[in-house]
mmCIF file of C-alpha atoms and ligand atoms in Angstrom:
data_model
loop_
_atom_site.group_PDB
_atom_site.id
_atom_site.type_symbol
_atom_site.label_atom_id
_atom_site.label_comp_id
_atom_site.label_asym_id
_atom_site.label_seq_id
_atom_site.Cartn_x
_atom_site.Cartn_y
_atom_site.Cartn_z
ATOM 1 C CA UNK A 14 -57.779 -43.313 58.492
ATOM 2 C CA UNK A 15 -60.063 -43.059 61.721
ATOM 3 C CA UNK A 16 -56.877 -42.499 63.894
ATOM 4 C CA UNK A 17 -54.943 -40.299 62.726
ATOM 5 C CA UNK A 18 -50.752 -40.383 63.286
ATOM 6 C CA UNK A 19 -49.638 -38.526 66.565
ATOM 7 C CA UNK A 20 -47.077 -37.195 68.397
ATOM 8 C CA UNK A 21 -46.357 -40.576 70.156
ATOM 9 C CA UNK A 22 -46.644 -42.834 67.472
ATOM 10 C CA UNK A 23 -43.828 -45.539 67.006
ATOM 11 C CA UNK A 24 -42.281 -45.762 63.783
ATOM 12 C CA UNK A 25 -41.391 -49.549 62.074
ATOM 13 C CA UNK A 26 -39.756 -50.247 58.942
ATOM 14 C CA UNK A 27 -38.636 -52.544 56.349
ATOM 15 C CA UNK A 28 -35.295 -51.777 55.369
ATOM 16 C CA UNK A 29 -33.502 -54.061 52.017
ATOM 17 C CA UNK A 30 -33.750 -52.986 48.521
ATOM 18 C CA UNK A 31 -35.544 -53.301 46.243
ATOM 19 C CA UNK A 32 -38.680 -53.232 49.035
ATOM 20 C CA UNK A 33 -41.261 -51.336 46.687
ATOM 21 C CA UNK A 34 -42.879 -54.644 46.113
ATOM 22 C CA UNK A 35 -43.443 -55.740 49.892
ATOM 23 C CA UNK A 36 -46.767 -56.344 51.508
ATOM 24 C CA UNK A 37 -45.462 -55.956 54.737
ATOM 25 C CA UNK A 38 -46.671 -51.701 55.077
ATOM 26 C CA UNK A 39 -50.084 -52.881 54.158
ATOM 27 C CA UNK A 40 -49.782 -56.233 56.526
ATOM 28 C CA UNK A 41 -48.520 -54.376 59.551
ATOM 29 C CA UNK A 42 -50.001 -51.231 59.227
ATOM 30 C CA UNK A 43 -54.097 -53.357 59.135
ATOM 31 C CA UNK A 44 -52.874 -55.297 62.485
ATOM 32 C CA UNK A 45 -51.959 -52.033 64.435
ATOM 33 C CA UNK A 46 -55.624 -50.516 62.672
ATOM 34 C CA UNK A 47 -57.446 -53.404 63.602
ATOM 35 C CA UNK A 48 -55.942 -53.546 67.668
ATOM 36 C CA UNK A 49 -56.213 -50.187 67.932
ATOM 37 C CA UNK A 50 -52.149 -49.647 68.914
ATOM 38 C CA UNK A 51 -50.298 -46.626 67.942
ATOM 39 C CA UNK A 52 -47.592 -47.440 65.452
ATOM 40 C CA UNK A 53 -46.840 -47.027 61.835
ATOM 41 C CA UNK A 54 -44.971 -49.282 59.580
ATOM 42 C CA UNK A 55 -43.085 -47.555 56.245
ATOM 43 C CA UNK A 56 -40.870 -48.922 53.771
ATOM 44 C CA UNK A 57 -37.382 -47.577 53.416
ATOM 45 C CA UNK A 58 -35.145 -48.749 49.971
ATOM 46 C CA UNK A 59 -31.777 -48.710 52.237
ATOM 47 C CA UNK A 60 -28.677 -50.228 49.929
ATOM 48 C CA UNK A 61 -26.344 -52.810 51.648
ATOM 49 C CA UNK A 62 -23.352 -50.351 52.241
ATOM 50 C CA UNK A 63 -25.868 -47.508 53.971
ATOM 51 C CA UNK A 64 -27.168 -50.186 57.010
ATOM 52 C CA UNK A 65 -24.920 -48.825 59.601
ATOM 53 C CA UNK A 66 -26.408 -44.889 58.882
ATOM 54 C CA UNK A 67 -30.021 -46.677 58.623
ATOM 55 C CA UNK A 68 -29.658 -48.478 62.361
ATOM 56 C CA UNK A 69 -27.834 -45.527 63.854
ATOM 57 C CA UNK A 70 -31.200 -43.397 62.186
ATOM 58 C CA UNK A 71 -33.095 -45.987 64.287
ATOM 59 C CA UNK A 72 -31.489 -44.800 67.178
ATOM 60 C CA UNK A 73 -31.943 -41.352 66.738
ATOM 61 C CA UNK A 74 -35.445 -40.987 65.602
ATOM 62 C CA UNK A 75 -36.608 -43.689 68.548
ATOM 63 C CA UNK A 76 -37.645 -45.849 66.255
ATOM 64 C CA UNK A 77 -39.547 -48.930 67.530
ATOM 65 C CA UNK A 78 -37.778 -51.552 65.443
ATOM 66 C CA UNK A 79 -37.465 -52.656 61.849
ATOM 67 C CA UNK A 80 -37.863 -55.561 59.710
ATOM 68 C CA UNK A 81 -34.865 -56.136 57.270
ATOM 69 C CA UNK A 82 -34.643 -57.764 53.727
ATOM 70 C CA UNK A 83 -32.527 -58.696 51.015
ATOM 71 C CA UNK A 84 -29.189 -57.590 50.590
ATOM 72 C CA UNK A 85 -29.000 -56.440 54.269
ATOM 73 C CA UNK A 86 -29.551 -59.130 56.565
ATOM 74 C CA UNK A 87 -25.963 -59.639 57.280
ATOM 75 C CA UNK A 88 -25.171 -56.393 57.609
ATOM 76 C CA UNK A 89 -27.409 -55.712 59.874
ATOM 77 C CA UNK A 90 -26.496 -58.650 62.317
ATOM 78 C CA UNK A 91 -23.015 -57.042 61.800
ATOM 79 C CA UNK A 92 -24.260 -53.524 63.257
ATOM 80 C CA UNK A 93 -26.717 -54.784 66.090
ATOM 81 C CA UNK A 94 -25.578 -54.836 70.017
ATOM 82 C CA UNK A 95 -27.051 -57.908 70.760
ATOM 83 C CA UNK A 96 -28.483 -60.782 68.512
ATOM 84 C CA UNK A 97 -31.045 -63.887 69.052
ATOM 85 C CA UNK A 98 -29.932 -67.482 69.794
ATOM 86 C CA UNK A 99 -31.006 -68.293 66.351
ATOM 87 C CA UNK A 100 -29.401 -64.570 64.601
ATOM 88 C CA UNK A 101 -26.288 -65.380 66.409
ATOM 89 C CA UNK A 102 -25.725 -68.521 64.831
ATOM 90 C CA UNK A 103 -26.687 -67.685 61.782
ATOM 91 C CA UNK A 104 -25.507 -64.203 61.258
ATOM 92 C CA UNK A 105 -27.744 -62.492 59.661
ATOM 93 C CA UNK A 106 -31.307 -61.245 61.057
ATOM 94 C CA UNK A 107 -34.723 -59.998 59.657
ATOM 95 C CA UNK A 108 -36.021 -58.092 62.449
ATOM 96 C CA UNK A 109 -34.538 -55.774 65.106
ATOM 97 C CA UNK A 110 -35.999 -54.178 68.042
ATOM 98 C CA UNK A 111 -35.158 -51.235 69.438
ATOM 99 C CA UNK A 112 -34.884 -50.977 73.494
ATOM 100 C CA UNK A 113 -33.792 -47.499 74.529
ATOM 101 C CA UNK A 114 -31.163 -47.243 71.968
ATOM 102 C CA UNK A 115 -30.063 -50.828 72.286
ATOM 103 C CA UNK A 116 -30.923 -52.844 69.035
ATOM 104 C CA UNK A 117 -31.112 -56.265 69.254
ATOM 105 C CA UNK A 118 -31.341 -58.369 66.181
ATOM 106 C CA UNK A 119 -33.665 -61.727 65.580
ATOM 107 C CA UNK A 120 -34.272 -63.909 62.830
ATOM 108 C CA UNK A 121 -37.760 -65.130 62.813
ATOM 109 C CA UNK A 122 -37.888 -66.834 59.351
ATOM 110 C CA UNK A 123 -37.194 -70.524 61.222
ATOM 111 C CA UNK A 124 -39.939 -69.646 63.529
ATOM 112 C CA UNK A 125 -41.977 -68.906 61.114
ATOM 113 C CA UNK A 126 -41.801 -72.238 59.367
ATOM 114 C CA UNK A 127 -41.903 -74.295 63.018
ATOM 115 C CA UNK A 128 -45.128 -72.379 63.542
ATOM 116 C CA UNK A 129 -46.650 -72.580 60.208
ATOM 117 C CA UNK A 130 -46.139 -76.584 60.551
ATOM 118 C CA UNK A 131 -47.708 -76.401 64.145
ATOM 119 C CA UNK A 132 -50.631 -74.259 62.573
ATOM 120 C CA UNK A 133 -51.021 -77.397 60.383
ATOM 121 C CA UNK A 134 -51.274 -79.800 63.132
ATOM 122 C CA UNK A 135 -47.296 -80.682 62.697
ATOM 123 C CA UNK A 136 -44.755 -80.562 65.476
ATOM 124 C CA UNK A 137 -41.509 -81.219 64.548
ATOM 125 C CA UNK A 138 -40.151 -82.423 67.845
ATOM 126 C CA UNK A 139 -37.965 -85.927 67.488
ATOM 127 C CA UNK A 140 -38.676 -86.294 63.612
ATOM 128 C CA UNK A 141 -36.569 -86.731 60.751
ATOM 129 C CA UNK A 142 -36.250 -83.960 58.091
ATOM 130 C CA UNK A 143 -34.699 -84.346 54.583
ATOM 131 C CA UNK A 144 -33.691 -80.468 53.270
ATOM 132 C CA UNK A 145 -32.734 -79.379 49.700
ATOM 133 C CA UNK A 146 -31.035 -75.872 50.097
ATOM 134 C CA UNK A 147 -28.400 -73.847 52.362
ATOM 135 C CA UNK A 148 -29.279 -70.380 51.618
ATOM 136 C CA UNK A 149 -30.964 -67.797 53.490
ATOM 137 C CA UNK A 150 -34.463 -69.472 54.141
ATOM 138 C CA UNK A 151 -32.684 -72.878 54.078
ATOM 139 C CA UNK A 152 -30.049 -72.579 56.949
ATOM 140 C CA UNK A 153 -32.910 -70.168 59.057
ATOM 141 C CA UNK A 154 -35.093 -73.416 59.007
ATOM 142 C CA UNK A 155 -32.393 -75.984 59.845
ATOM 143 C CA UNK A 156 -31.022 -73.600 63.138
ATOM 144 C CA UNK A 157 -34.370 -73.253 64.248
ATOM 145 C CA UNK A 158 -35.723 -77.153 63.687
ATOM 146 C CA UNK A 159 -32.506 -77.934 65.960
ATOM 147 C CA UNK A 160 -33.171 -75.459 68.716
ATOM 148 C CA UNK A 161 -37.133 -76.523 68.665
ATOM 149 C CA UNK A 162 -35.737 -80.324 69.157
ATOM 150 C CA UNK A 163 -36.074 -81.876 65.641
ATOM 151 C CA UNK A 164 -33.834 -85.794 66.051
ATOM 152 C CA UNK A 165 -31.806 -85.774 62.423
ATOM 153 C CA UNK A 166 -31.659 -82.921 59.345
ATOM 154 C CA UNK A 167 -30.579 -84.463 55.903
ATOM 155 C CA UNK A 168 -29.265 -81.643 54.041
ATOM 156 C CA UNK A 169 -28.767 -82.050 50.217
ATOM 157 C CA UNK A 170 -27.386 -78.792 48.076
ATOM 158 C CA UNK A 171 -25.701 -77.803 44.651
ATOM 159 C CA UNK A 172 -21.951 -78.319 45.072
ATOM 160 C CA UNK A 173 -21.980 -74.567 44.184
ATOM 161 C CA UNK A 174 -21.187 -71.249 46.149
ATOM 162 C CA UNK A 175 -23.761 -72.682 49.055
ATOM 163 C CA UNK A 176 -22.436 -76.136 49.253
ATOM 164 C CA UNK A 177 -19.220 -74.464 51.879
ATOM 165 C CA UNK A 178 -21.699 -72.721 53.616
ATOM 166 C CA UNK A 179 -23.832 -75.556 54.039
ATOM 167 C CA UNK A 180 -21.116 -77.500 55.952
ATOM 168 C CA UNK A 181 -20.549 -74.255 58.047
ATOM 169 C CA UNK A 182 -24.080 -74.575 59.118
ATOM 170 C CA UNK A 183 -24.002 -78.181 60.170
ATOM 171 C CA UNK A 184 -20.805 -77.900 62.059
ATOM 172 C CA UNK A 185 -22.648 -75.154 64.100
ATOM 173 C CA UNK A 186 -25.551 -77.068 64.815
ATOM 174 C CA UNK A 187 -23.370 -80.149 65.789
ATOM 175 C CA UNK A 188 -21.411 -77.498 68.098
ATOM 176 C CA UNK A 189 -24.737 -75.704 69.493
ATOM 177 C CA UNK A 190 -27.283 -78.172 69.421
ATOM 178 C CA UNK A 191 -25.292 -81.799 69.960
ATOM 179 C CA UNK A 192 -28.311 -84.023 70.564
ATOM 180 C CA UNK A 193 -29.216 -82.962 66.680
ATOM 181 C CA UNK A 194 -27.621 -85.492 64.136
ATOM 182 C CA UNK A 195 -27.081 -83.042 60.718
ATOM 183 C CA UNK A 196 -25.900 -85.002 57.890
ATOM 184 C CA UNK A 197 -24.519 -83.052 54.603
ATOM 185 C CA UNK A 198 -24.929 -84.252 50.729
ATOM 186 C CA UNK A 199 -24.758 -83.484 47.461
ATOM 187 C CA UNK A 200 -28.015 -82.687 45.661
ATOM 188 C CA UNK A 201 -26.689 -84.440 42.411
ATOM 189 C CA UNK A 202 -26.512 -88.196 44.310
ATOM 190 C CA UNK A 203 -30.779 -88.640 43.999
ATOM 191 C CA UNK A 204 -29.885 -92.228 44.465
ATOM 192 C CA UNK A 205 -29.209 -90.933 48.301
ATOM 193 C CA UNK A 206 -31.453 -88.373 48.147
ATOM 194 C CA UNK A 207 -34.453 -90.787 47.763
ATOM 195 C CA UNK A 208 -32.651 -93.107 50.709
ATOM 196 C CA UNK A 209 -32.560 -90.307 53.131
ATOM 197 C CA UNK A 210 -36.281 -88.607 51.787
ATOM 198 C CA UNK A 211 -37.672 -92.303 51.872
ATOM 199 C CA UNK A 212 -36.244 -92.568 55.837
ATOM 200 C CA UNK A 213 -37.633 -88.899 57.023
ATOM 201 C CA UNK A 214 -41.048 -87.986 58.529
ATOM 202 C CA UNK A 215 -40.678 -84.199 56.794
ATOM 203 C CA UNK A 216 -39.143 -83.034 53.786
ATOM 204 C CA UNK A 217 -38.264 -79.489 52.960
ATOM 205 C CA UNK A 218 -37.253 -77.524 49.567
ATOM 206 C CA UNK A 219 -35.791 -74.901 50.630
ATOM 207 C CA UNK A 220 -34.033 -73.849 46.971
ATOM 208 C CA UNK A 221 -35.042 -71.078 44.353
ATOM 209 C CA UNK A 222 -36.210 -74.262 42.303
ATOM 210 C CA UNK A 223 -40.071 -74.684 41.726
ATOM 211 C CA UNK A 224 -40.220 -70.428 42.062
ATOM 212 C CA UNK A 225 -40.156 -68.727 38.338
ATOM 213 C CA UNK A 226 -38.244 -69.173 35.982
ATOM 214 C CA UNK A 227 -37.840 -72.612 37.519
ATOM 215 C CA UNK A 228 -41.145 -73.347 38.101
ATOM 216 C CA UNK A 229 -41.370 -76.686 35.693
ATOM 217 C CA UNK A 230 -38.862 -78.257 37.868
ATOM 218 C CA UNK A 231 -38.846 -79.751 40.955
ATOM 219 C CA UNK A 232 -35.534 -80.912 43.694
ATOM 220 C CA UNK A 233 -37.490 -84.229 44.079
ATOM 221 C CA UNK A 234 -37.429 -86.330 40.093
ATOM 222 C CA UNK A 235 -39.102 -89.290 41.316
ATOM 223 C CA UNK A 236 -42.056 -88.442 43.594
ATOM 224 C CA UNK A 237 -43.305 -91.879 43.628
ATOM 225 C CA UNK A 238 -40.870 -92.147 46.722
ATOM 226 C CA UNK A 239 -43.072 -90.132 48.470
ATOM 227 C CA UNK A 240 -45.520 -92.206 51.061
ATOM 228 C CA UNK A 241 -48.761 -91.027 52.446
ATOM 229 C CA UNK A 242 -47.727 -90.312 56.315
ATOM 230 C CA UNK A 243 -45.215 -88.206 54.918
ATOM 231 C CA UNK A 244 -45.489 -84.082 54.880
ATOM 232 C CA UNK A 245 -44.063 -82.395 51.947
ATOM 233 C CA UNK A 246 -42.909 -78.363 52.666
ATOM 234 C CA UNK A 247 -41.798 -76.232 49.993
ATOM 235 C CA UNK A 248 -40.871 -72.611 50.957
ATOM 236 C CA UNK A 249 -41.314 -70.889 47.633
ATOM 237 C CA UNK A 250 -44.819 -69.280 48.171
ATOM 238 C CA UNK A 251 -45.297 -68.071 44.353
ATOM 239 C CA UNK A 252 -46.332 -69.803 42.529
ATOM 240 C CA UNK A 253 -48.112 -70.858 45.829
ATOM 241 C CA UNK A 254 -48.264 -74.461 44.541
ATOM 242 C CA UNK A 255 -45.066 -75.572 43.465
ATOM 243 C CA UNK A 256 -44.424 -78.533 40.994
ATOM 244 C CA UNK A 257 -43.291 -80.143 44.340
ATOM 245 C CA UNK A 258 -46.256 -79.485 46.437
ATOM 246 C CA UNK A 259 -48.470 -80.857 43.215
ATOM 247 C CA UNK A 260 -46.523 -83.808 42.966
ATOM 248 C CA UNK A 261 -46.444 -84.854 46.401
ATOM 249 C CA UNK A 262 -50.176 -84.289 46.919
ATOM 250 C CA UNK A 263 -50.901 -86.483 44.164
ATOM 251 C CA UNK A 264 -48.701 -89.108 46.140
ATOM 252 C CA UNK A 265 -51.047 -88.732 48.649
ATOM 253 C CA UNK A 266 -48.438 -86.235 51.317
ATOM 254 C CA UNK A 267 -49.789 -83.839 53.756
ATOM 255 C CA UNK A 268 -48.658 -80.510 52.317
ATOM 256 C CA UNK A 269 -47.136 -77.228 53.202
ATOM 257 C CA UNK A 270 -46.636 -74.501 51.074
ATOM 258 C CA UNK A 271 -44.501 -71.399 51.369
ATOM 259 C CA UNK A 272 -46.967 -68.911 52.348
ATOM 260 C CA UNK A 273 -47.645 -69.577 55.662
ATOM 261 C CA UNK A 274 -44.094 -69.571 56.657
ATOM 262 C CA UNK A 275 -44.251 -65.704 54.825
ATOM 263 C CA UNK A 276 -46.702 -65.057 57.484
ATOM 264 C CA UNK A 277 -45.597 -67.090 60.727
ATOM 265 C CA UNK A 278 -42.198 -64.776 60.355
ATOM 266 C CA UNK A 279 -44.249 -61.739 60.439
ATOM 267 C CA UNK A 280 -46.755 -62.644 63.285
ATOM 268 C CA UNK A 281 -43.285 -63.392 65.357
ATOM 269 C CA UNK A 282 -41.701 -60.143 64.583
ATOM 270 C CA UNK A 283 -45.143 -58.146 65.277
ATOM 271 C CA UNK A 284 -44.752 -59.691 68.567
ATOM 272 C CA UNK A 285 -41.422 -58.951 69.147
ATOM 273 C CA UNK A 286 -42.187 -55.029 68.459
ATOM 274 C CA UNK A 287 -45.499 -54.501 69.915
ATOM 275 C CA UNK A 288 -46.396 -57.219 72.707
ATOM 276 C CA UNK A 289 -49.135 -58.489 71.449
ATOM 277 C CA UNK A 290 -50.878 -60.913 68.839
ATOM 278 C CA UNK A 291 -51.181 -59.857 65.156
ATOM 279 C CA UNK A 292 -54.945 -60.796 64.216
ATOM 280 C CA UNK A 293 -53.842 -63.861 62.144
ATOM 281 C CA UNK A 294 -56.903 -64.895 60.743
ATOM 282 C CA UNK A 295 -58.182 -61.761 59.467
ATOM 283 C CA UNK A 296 -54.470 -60.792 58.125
ATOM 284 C CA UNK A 297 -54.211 -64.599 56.480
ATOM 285 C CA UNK A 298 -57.796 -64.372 54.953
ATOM 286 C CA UNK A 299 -56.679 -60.358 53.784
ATOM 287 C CA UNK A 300 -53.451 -61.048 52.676
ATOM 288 C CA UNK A 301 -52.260 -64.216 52.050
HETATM 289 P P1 LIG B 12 -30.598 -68.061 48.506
HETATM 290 O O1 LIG B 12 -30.151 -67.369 47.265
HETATM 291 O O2 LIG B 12 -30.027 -67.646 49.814
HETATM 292 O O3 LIG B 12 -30.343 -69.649 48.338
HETATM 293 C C1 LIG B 12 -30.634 -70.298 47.122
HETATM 294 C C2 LIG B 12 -30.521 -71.813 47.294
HETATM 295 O O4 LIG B 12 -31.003 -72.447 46.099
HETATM 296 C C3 LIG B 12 -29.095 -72.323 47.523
HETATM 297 O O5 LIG B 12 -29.124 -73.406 48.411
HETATM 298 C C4 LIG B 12 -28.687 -72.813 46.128
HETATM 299 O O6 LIG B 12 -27.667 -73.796 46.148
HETATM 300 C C5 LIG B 12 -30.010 -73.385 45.650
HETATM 301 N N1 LIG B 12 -30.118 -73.523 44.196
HETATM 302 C C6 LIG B 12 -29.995 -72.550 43.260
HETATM 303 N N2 LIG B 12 -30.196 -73.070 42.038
HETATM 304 C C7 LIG B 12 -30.437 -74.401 42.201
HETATM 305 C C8 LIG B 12 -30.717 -75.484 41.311
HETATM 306 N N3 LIG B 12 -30.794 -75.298 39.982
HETATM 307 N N4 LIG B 12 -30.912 -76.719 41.845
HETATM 308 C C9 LIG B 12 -30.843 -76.929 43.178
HETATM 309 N N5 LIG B 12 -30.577 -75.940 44.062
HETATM 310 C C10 LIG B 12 -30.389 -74.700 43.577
HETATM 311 O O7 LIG B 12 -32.178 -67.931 48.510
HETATM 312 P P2 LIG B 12 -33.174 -67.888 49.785
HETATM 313 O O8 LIG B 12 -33.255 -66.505 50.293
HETATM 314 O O9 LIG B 12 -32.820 -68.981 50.704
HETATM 315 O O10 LIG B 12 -34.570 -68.200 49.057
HETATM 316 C C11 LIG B 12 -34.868 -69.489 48.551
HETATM 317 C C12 LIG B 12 -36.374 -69.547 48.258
HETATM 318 O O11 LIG B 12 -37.076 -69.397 49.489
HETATM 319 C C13 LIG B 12 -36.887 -68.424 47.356
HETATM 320 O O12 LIG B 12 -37.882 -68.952 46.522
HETATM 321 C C14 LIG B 12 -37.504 -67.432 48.335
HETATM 322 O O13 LIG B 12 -38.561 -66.669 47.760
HETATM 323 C C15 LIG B 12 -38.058 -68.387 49.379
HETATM 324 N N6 LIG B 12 -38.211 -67.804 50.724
HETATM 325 C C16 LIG B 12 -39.405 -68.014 51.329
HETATM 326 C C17 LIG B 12 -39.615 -67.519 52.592
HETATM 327 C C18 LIG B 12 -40.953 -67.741 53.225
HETATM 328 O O14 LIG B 12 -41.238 -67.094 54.246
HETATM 329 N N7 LIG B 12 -41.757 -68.620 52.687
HETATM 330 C C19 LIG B 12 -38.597 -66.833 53.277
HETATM 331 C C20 LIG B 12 -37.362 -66.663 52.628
HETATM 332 C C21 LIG B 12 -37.183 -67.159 51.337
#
């Protein structure tokens, strides 16, 4: 290391567990190198029942801000003072800031797929989006695609443990964000599932299917419904090109794969903690 650690430098972290396996330290820690700003980013394995000690730690060793993972995102929008638009509705974040002791939680994983679309020349503004999913990365996406302006969402899931949350999240949208139209289904009815794909300019898997050990399957069983002017997002980034994503590219789709929403979160939460831009190019062409 040219510059070595000092007395001032800022402290960031990724708090979930298990985090051993992130690429965040490495990520973060080449973008502060590379600007020349002095911060450090470390990984701390911090259980779900422990977030409360881990954010009042924040507090008391100054620490810039920190990034948080599985199991702790609700947890930690439960222990915050203040949360994000997006955080509040959702109730759970992935990065917090730290201002003078006040910690204010943000989710930036819908950002990150709005601006990974916009990085591919896509803007979601007006369209019509078709969604399989109402998990974590699923209901992120759908909050932030009806703050950004998006016209209608289509959501299909699993009449599973998900489906009641999944009607949660539309009736917040329809309460926060009234000029959005969200429509609810079950993932099962494919007869309605192709209707509503076949009527959208954007659809979205946003499900554990297509990521291993599911990675033979795919939400979508037909893809000839797929047309040409149509763009195709999948958010599971490994493999990085899903059964979906292979499928619809041989239908002839613009395509989006998970990866760039991985790093679209990240560049929005470096923002949030140090001001300025990560260097995106040379972190996507490192990293990703
Ligand atoms: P989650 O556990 O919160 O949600 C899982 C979702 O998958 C639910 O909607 C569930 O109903 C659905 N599901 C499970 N089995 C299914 C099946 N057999 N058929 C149809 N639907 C099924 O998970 P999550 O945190 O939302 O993650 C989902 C995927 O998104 C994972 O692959 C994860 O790696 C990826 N992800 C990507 C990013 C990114 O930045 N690209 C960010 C977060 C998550």
């Amino acid at each position: 290391m040219e510059k070595m650690i000092s007395g001032k430098t800022r402290l960031l972290a990724l708090i979930g567990s298990p985090v051993g396996h992130s690429g965040s330290p490495q990520m973060y820690n080449y973008s502060f190198k590379k600007l020349g700003i002095d911060y450090v980013y470390v990984a701390f394995d911090v259980k779900e029942d422990k977030v409360k000690d881990a954010l009042d730690a924040m507090r008391t060793f100054n620490m810039r801000g920190c990034n948080v993972t599985m199991p702790d995102k609700i947890a930690a929008a439960e222990n915050v003072d203040e949360l994000s638009p997006a955080a509040r509705i959702i109730g759970a974040v992935n990065t917090i800031v730290n201002d003078e002791g006040v910690l204010k939680g943000y989710i930036t994983d819908g950002e990150g797929f709005v601006n990974n679309l916009k990085d591919n020349g896509v803007d979601i503004k007006g369209k019509k989006m078709t969604i399989c999913g109402g998990g974590g990365a699923a209901t992120a996406i759908q909050v932030q695609c009806a703050l950004d302006g998006i016209k209608e969402i289509s959501i299909f899931n699993k009449n599973d443990a998900f489906f009641a949350r999944t009607e949660e999240t539309a009736e917040k949208i329809r309460k926060e964000v009234p000029s959005c139209v969200v429509n609810v289904f079950d993932i099962d009815d494919q007869a309605k599932l192709n209707e509503e794909i076949k009527d959208s300019d954007i659809f979205v898997n946003a499900t554990i299917v297509g990521m291993k050990p599911l990675d033979d399957q795919s939400v979508v069983k037909d893809p000839s419904i797929f047309s040409k002017d149509q763009i195709v997002c999948d958010v599971v980034y490994n493999p990085v090109e899903t059964k979906l994503i292979q499928e619809a590219k041989a239908q002839g789709c613009k395509t989006i794969g998970g990866k760039g929403m991985l790093l679209w979160q990240g560049v929005s939460a470096f923002k949030l903690y140090t001001g300025c831009d990560m260097p995106v190019d040379e972190v996507k062409e490192k990293f990703f």
